[in-house]
Short mmCIF file of the C-alpha atoms (twelve columns), coordinates in Angstrom:
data_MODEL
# 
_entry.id   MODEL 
# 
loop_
_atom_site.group_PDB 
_atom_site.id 
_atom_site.type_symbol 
_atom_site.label_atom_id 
_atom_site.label_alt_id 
_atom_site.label_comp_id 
_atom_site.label_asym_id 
_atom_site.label_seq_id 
_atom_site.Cartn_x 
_atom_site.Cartn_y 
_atom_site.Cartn_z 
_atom_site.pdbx_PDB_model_num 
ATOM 1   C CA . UNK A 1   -0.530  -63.892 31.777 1 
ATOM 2   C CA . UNK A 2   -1.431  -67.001 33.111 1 
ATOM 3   C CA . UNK A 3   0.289   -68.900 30.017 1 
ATOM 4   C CA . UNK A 4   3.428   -66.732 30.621 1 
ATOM 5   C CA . UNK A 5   3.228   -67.228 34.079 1 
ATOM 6   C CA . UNK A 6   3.086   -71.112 33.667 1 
ATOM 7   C CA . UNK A 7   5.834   -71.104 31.068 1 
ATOM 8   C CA . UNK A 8   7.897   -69.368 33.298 1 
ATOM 9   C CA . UNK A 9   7.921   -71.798 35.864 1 
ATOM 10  C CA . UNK A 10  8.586   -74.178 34.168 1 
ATOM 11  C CA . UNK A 11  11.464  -72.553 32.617 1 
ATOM 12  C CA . UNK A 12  12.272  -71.938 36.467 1 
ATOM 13  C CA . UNK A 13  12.438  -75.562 37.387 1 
ATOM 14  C CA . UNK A 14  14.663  -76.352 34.086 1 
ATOM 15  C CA . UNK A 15  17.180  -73.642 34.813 1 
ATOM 16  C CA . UNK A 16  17.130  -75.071 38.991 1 
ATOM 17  C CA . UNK A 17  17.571  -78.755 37.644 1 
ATOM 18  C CA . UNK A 18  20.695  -77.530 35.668 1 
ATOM 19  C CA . UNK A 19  22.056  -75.196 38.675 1 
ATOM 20  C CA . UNK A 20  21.598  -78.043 41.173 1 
ATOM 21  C CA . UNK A 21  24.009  -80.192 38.913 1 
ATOM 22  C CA . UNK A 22  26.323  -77.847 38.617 1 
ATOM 23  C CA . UNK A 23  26.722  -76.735 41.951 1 
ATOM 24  C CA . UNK A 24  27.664  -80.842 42.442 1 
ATOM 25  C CA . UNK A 25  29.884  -80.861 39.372 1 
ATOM 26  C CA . UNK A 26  31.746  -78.070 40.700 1 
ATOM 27  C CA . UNK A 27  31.648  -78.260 44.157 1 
ATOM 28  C CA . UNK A 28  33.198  -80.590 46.889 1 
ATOM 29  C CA . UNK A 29  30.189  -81.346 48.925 1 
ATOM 30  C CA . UNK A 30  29.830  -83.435 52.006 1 
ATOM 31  C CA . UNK A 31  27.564  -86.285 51.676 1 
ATOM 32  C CA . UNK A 32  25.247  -84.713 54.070 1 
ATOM 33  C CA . UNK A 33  25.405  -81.487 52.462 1 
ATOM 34  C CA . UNK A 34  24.702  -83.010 48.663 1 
ATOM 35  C CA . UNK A 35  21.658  -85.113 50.586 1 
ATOM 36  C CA . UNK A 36  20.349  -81.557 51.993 1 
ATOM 37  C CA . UNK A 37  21.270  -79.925 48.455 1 
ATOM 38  C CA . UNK A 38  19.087  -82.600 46.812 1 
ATOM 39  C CA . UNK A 39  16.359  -82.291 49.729 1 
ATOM 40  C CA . UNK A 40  16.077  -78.290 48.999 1 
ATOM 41  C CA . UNK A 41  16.135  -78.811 45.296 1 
ATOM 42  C CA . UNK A 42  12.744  -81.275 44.991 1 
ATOM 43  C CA . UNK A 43  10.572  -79.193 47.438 1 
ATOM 44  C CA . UNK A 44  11.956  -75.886 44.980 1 
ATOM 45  C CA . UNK A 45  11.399  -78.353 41.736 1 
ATOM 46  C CA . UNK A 46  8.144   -79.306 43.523 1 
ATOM 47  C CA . UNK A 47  6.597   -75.922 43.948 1 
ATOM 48  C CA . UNK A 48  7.486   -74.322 40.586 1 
ATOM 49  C CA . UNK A 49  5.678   -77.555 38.847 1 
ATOM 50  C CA . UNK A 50  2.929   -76.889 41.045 1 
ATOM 51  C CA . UNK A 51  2.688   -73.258 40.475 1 
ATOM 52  C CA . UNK A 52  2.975   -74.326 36.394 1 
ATOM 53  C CA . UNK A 53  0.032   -76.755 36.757 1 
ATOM 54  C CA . UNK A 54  -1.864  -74.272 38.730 1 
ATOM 55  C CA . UNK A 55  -1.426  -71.296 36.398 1 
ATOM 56  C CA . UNK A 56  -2.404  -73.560 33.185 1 
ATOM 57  C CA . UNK A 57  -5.286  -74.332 35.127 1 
ATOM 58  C CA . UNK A 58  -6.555  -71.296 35.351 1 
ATOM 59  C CA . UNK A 59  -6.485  -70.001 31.720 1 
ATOM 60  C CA . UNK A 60  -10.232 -71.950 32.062 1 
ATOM 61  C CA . UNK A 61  -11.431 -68.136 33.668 1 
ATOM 62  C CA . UNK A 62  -10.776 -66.625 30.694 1 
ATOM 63  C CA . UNK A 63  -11.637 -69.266 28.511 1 
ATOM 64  C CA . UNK A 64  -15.296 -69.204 29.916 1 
ATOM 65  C CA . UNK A 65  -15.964 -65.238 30.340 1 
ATOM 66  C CA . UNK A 66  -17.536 -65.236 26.968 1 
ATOM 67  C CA . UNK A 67  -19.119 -68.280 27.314 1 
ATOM 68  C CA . UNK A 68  -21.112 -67.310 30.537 1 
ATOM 69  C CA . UNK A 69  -21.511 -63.675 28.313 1 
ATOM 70  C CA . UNK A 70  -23.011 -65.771 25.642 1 
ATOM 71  C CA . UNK A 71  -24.617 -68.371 26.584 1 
ATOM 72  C CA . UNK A 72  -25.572 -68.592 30.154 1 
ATOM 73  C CA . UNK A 73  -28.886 -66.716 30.418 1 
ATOM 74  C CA . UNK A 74  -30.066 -68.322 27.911 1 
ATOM 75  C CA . UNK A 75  -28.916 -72.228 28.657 1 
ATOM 76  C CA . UNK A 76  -32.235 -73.996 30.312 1 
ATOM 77  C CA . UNK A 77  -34.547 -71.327 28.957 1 
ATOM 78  C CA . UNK A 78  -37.773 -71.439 26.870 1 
ATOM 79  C CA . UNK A 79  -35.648 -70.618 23.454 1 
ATOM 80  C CA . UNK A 80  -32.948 -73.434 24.556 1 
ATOM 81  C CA . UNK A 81  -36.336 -76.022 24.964 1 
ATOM 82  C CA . UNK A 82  -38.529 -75.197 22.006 1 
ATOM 83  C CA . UNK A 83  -36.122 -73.344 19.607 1 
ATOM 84  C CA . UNK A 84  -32.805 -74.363 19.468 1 
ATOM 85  C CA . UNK A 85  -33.261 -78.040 18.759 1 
ATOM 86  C CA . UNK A 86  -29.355 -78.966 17.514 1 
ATOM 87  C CA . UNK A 87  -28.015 -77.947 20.757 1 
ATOM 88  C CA . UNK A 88  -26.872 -74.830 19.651 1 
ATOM 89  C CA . UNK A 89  -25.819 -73.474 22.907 1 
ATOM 90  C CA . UNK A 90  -23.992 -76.727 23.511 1 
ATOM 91  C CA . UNK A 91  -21.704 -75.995 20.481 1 
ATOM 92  C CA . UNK A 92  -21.197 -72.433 21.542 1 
ATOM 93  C CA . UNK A 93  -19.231 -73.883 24.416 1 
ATOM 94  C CA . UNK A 94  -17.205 -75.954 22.463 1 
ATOM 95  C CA . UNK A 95  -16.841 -73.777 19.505 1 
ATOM 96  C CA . UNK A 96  -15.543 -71.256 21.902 1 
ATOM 97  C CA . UNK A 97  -13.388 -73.823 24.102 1 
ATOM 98  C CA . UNK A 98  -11.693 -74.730 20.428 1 
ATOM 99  C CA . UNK A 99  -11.021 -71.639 19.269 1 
ATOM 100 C CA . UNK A 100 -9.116  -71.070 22.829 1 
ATOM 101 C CA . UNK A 101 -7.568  -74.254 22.462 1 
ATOM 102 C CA . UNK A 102 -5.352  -72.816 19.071 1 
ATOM 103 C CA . UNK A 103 -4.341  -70.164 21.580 1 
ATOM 104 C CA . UNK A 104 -3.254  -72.319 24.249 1 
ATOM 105 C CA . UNK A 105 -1.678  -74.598 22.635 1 
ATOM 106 C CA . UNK A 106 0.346   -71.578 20.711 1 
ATOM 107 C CA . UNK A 107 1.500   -69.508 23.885 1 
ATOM 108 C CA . UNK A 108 1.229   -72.461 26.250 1 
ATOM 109 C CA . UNK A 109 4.239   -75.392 27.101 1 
ATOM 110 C CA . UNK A 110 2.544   -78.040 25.512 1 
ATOM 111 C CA . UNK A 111 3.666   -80.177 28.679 1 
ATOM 112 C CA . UNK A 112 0.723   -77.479 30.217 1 
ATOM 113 C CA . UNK A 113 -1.664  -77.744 27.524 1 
ATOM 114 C CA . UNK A 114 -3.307  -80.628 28.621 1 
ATOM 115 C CA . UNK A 115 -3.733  -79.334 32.394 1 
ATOM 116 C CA . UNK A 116 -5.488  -76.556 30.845 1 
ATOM 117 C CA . UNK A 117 -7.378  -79.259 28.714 1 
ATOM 118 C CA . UNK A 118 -8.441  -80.899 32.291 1 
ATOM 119 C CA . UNK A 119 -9.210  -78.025 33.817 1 
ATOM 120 C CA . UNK A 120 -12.151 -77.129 31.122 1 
ATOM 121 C CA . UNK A 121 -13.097 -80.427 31.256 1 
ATOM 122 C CA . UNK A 122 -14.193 -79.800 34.840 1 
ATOM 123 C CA . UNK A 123 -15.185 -76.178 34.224 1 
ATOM 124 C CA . UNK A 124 -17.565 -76.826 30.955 1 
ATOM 125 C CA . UNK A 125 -19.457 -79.442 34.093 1 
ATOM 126 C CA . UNK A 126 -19.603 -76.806 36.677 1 
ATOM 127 C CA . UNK A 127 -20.771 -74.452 34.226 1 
ATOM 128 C CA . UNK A 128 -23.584 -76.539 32.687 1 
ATOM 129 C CA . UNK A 129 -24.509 -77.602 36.454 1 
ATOM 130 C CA . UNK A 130 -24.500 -73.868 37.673 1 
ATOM 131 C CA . UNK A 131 -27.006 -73.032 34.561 1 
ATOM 132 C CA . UNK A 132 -29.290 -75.204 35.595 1 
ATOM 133 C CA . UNK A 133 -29.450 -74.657 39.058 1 
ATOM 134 C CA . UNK A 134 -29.765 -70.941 38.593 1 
ATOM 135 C CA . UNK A 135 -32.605 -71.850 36.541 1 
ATOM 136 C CA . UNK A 136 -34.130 -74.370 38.961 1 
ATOM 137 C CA . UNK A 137 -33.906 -71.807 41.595 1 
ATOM 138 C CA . UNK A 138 -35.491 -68.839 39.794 1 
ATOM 139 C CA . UNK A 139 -38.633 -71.413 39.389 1 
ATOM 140 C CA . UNK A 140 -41.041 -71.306 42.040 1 
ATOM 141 C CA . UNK A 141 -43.705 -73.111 42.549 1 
ATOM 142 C CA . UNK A 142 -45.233 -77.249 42.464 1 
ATOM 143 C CA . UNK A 143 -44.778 -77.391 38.639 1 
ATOM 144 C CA . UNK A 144 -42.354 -78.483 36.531 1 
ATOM 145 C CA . UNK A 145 -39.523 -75.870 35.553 1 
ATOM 146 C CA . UNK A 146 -40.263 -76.929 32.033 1 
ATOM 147 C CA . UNK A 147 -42.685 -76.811 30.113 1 
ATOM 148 C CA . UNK A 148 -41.924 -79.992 28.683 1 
ATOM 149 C CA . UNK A 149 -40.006 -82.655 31.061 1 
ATOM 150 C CA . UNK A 150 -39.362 -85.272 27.843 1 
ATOM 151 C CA . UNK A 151 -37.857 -82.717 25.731 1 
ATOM 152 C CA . UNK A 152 -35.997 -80.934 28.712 1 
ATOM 153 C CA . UNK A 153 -34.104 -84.234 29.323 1 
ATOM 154 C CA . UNK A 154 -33.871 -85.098 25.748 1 
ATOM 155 C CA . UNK A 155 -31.859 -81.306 25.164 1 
ATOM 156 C CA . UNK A 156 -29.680 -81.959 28.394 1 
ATOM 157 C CA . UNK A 157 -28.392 -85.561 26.714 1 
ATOM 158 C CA . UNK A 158 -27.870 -83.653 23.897 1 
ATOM 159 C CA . UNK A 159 -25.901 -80.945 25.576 1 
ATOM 160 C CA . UNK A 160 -23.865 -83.204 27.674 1 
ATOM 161 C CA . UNK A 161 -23.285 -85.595 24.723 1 
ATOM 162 C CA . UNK A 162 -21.913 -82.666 21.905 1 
ATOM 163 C CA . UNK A 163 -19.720 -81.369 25.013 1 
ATOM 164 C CA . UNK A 164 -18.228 -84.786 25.994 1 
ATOM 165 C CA . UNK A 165 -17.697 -85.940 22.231 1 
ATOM 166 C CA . UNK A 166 -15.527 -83.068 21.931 1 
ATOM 167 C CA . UNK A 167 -13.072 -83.572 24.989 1 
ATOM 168 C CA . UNK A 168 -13.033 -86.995 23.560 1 
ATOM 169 C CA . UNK A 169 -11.769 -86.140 20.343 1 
ATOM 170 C CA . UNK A 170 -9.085  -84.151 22.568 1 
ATOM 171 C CA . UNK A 171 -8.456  -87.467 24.566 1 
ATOM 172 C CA . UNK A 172 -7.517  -89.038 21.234 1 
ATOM 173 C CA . UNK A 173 -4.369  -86.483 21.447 1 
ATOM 174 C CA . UNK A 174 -3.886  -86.980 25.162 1 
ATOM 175 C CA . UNK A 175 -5.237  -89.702 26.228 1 
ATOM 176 C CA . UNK A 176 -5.273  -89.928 29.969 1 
ATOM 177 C CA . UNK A 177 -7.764  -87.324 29.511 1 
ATOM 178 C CA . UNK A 178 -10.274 -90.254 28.881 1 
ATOM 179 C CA . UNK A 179 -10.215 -90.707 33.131 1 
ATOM 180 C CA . UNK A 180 -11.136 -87.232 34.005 1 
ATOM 181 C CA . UNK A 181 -13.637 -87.255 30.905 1 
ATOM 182 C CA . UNK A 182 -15.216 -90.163 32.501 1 
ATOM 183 C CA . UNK A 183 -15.040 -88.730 36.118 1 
ATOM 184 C CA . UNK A 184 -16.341 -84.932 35.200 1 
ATOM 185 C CA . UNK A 185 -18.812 -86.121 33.232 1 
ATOM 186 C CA . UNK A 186 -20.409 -89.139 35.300 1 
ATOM 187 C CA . UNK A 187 -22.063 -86.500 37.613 1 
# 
């Protein structure tokens, strides 16, 4: 739905652009009424891309309801530390952010496809952020929340690096992505 509904915006602002000309093709308007026509027309133009952008954008909700299924009780646990030591849950992300990406870029404008792109750029962060803070906070006490510090950190590069390298590869296809890589994935 939110694919249709951002295709269908967008198909809303086409059709307006082409109304708007015709009304001035075919009409005798007043300077100050084409002005006003013109006026109306980029706050209506304005809104539907808006609207698109924002409905792309939020195809990220579905994208990660598996992967917080999947992989988010067990992100920052003792099996994530000791056991799965080719950051595993890492590619579970991306594996499952790829196989939504053949979706999105089949039912989505591909003008859209890379504000969906941006938006899980932003979401895979949050997510991986939210993990460990809900881990951090179930910890109590003066020690360490793992058992090992060195590895800990040495699993979170990991993480973080097989996540970025793969919205990089995407930034190879749209590359303007490469800004809000950087930005996202500085924190």
């Amino acid at each position: 739905t939110c694919c249709a509904a951002s295709n269908d915006f967008i198909r809303m602002s086409e059709k307006c652009e082409e109304l708007i000309e015709e009304i001035k093709d075919e009409c005798n308007l007043t300077d100050g009424a084409a002005e006003t026509l013109e006026e109306q027309a980029a706050a209506l133009l304005g809104l539907y891309s808006g609207d698109a952008v924002y409905a792309a954008q939020k195809t990220h909700l579905y994208c990660f309801e598996p992967i917080e299924e999947e992989v988010a009780d067990e992100l920052f646990g003792e099996a994530w530390l000791d056991e799965l030591t080719h950051n595993e849950l890492a590619l579970t992300i991306v594996r499952t952010l790829d196989d939504f990406m053949e979706d999105l870029e089949t039912f989505l404008d591909e003008v859209m496809v890379q504000k969906a792109i941006e938006a899980q750029i932003s979401a895979s962060v949050n997510f991986y952020l939210k993990c460990m803070l809900t881990r951090a906070k179930l910890h109590s006490g003066r020690h360490s929340t793992f058992s090992n510090d060195e590895k800990a950190i040495h699993r979170m590069r990991g993480d973080i690096l097989t996540m970025r390298d793969y919205f990089d590869g995407l930034a190879e296809t749209f590359p303007t992505l490469k800004r809000i890589i950087e930005s996202e994935f500085h924190l």
